[in-house]
Tab-separated table of C-alpha atoms and ligand atoms in Angstrom:
chain	number	residue	atom	x	y	z
A	37	UNK	CA	177.517	94.619	-162.309
A	38	UNK	CA	176.730	98.428	-160.991
A	39	UNK	CA	177.829	99.464	-157.655
A	40	UNK	CA	175.381	99.683	-154.839
A	41	UNK	CA	174.671	103.331	-153.692
A	42	UNK	CA	174.516	104.162	-149.983
A	43	UNK	CA	173.263	107.025	-148.376
A	44	UNK	CA	173.057	108.103	-144.398
A	45	UNK	CA	170.496	110.657	-143.868
A	46	UNK	CA	170.320	112.662	-140.777
A	47	UNK	CA	167.215	113.934	-139.452
A	48	UNK	CA	166.821	114.937	-135.123
A	49	UNK	CA	169.686	113.688	-133.416
A	50	UNK	CA	173.135	114.463	-132.311
A	51	UNK	CA	175.468	113.076	-134.740
A	52	UNK	CA	176.563	110.916	-132.465
A	53	UNK	CA	175.782	107.541	-134.808
A	54	UNK	CA	176.875	108.547	-138.040
A	55	UNK	CA	180.058	109.064	-136.253
A	56	UNK	CA	180.158	106.060	-135.393
A	57	UNK	CA	180.701	105.373	-138.651
A	58	UNK	CA	183.100	107.624	-139.736
A	59	UNK	CA	185.017	106.271	-137.000
A	60	UNK	CA	185.061	102.569	-138.188
A	61	UNK	CA	187.856	103.721	-140.414
A	62	UNK	CA	190.426	101.576	-141.951
A	63	UNK	CA	186.312	99.328	-142.453
A	64	UNK	CA	185.458	101.867	-144.230
A	65	UNK	CA	187.391	101.962	-146.754
A	66	UNK	CA	187.029	98.869	-146.976
A	67	UNK	CA	183.511	99.298	-147.943
A	68	UNK	CA	184.153	101.865	-150.108
A	69	UNK	CA	185.754	99.611	-152.936
A	70	UNK	CA	182.576	97.896	-152.489
A	71	UNK	CA	179.653	100.568	-152.688
A	72	UNK	CA	179.574	104.729	-154.215
A	73	UNK	CA	178.698	106.726	-150.861
A	74	UNK	CA	175.746	108.864	-152.722
A	75	UNK	CA	174.654	111.025	-149.867
A	76	UNK	CA	177.306	111.173	-146.377
A	77	UNK	CA	177.004	115.274	-145.512
A	78	UNK	CA	178.792	114.253	-142.591
A	79	UNK	CA	181.889	112.900	-144.650
A	80	UNK	CA	181.260	114.605	-147.949
A	81	UNK	CA	180.281	117.022	-150.330
A	82	UNK	CA	179.228	115.164	-153.120
A	83	UNK	CA	174.851	114.648	-153.251
A	84	UNK	CA	173.741	111.806	-155.687
A	85	UNK	CA	169.879	111.706	-156.816
A	86	UNK	CA	168.255	108.206	-155.785
A	87	UNK	CA	167.918	105.829	-155.806
A	88	UNK	CA	170.068	104.878	-153.575
A	89	UNK	CA	169.947	100.461	-152.645
A	90	UNK	CA	171.109	101.219	-149.209
A	91	UNK	CA	170.214	104.000	-146.738
A	92	UNK	CA	170.846	104.459	-143.097
A	93	UNK	CA	168.968	106.839	-140.802
A	94	UNK	CA	169.815	109.052	-138.159
A	95	UNK	CA	167.780	111.308	-135.760
A	96	UNK	CA	163.435	111.280	-135.306
A	97	UNK	CA	160.949	112.851	-137.539
A	98	UNK	CA	159.852	116.218	-134.845
A	99	UNK	CA	159.494	118.797	-138.022
A	100	UNK	CA	156.628	119.085	-141.139
A	101	UNK	CA	159.495	119.016	-142.816
A	102	UNK	CA	161.420	115.369	-141.487
A	103	UNK	CA	158.444	113.998	-142.810
A	104	UNK	CA	158.065	115.228	-146.265
A	105	UNK	CA	161.956	114.317	-146.622
A	106	UNK	CA	161.783	109.789	-144.965
A	107	UNK	CA	158.773	109.337	-146.898
A	108	UNK	CA	160.846	110.894	-150.295
A	109	UNK	CA	163.793	108.443	-149.081
A	110	UNK	CA	161.708	105.764	-148.628
A	111	UNK	CA	160.113	106.248	-152.169
A	112	UNK	CA	163.617	106.229	-153.418
A	113	UNK	CA	165.538	103.834	-151.381
A	114	UNK	CA	165.780	99.942	-151.907
A	115	UNK	CA	166.447	99.427	-147.831
A	116	UNK	CA	165.843	101.257	-145.046
A	117	UNK	CA	167.527	100.871	-142.287
A	118	UNK	CA	167.259	103.348	-138.534
A	119	UNK	CA	170.015	104.076	-136.656
A	120	UNK	CA	170.075	104.674	-133.010
A	121	UNK	CA	167.968	104.780	-130.445
A	122	UNK	CA	166.668	108.615	-131.650
A	123	UNK	CA	165.940	106.160	-135.170
A	124	UNK	CA	164.373	103.361	-133.764
A	125	UNK	CA	162.615	104.787	-130.699
A	126	UNK	CA	162.105	108.787	-131.400
A	127	UNK	CA	165.224	109.387	-128.993
A	128	UNK	CA	165.629	112.218	-125.452
A	129	UNK	CA	164.001	114.459	-127.699
A	130	UNK	CA	160.970	112.163	-127.430
A	131	UNK	CA	160.382	113.617	-123.889
A	132	UNK	CA	158.552	116.604	-125.241
A	133	UNK	CA	156.248	114.238	-125.908
A	134	UNK	CA	154.896	113.392	-122.485
A	135	UNK	CA	153.607	117.730	-122.909
A	136	UNK	CA	152.204	120.230	-124.435
A	137	UNK	CA	155.126	121.595	-127.008
A	138	UNK	CA	153.524	124.316	-127.655
A	139	UNK	CA	153.740	124.538	-123.364
A	140	UNK	CA	157.184	123.989	-123.611
A	141	UNK	CA	158.096	126.819	-126.843
A	142	UNK	CA	156.417	129.661	-125.245
A	143	UNK	CA	158.621	128.933	-121.935
A	144	UNK	CA	161.457	128.256	-123.392
A	145	UNK	CA	161.859	130.189	-126.803
A	146	UNK	CA	161.096	134.833	-126.568
A	147	UNK	CA	159.358	134.340	-129.818
A	148	UNK	CA	158.166	130.679	-129.924
A	149	UNK	CA	155.242	131.706	-132.803
A	150	UNK	CA	158.775	132.029	-134.990
A	151	UNK	CA	159.107	127.377	-133.751
A	152	UNK	CA	157.683	125.300	-136.467
A	153	UNK	CA	157.653	121.633	-135.475
A	154	UNK	CA	155.623	118.737	-135.124
A	155	UNK	CA	153.601	117.864	-131.336
A	156	UNK	CA	155.855	115.153	-131.004
A	157	UNK	CA	159.034	112.951	-131.595
A	158	UNK	CA	158.856	109.734	-133.461
A	159	UNK	CA	160.702	106.559	-134.547
A	160	UNK	CA	161.501	106.343	-138.231
A	161	UNK	CA	159.250	103.329	-138.059
A	162	UNK	CA	155.798	105.963	-137.024
A	163	UNK	CA	156.266	106.924	-140.772
A	164	UNK	CA	157.701	104.468	-143.378
A	165	UNK	CA	157.967	101.345	-143.612
A	166	UNK	CA	161.896	100.306	-141.580
A	167	UNK	CA	163.359	97.086	-143.013
A	168	UNK	CA	166.013	97.182	-139.972
A	169	UNK	CA	166.686	98.387	-136.840
A	170	UNK	CA	169.880	98.930	-135.185
A	171	UNK	CA	169.440	100.123	-131.483
A	172	UNK	CA	171.458	101.261	-129.552
A	173	UNK	CA	173.166	105.483	-128.499
A	174	UNK	CA	175.109	105.444	-130.567
A	175	UNK	CA	175.293	102.473	-132.469
A	176	UNK	CA	177.442	99.359	-131.653
A	177	UNK	CA	180.557	99.601	-135.504
A	178	UNK	CA	180.278	95.881	-135.263
A	179	UNK	CA	176.634	95.493	-135.652
A	180	UNK	CA	176.854	98.780	-138.186
A	181	UNK	CA	179.271	96.613	-140.054
A	182	UNK	CA	178.186	93.563	-139.720
A	183	UNK	CA	174.962	94.194	-141.566
A	184	UNK	CA	175.979	96.474	-144.348
A	185	UNK	CA	178.810	93.005	-145.542
A	186	UNK	CA	175.527	91.159	-145.612
A	187	UNK	CA	173.644	93.849	-147.585
A	188	UNK	CA	176.072	93.814	-150.119
A	189	UNK	CA	177.075	89.865	-149.953
A	190	UNK	CA	172.953	88.885	-150.201
A	191	UNK	CA	172.815	87.686	-147.293
A	192	UNK	CA	170.517	88.632	-144.816
A	193	UNK	CA	171.639	90.933	-141.580
A	194	UNK	CA	172.363	88.171	-138.407
A	195	UNK	CA	170.985	91.125	-135.911
A	196	UNK	CA	169.192	90.587	-132.384
A	197	UNK	CA	165.591	91.497	-132.517
A	198	UNK	CA	166.192	94.081	-134.863
A	199	UNK	CA	164.395	93.721	-138.295
A	200	UNK	CA	160.789	95.352	-138.748
A	201	UNK	CA	159.185	95.150	-141.669
A	202	UNK	CA	155.711	97.420	-141.250
A	203	UNK	CA	154.202	97.697	-144.081
B	1365	SF4	FE1	172.899	110.700	-131.180
B	1365	SF4	FE2	172.079	108.620	-129.084
B	1365	SF4	FE3	171.288	110.137	-130.904
B	1365	SF4	FE4	172.988	108.219	-132.537
B	1365	SF4	S1	170.750	108.214	-130.819
B	1365	SF4	S2	172.141	110.391	-132.072
B	1365	SF4	S3	174.108	108.575	-130.342
B	1365	SF4	S4	171.409	110.775	-129.519
């Protein structure tokens, strides 16, 4: 039996949810024996090509580059888990959705024409199918570890109100 692969991805976010995973110290050691971490730039420079068994996705979709990247990640991932309020709801950066982003950019930047951004900042599930969501800012480490343990042992994660299959 091949070792399952885990990938962790960052989009527009503060990295706090990835740090929750890094904070799991002892549990991570145990986890490392059960999965091969194929992509996790916060923790390792190693980058393996897909496919991936589990992708944890932090952050919202804010640029065209991110939109293309999340589409590719979805295509290469058996299970996609959105982790944290940025990924599940757009996060604090979604406040920009209430106004015209071009007006914001003109107010903030001296050369707004160099800012490449989408008009909105949105949740991962607005763009691709998401299998599970972990809510919170940041996420709860016990929920994260419980979800990973369940997925690695073929059980449905027991996380209240988090299953959001969108397609
Ligand atoms: Fe940071 Fe909160 Fe977004 Fe997680 S949900 S990346 S802690 S702002």
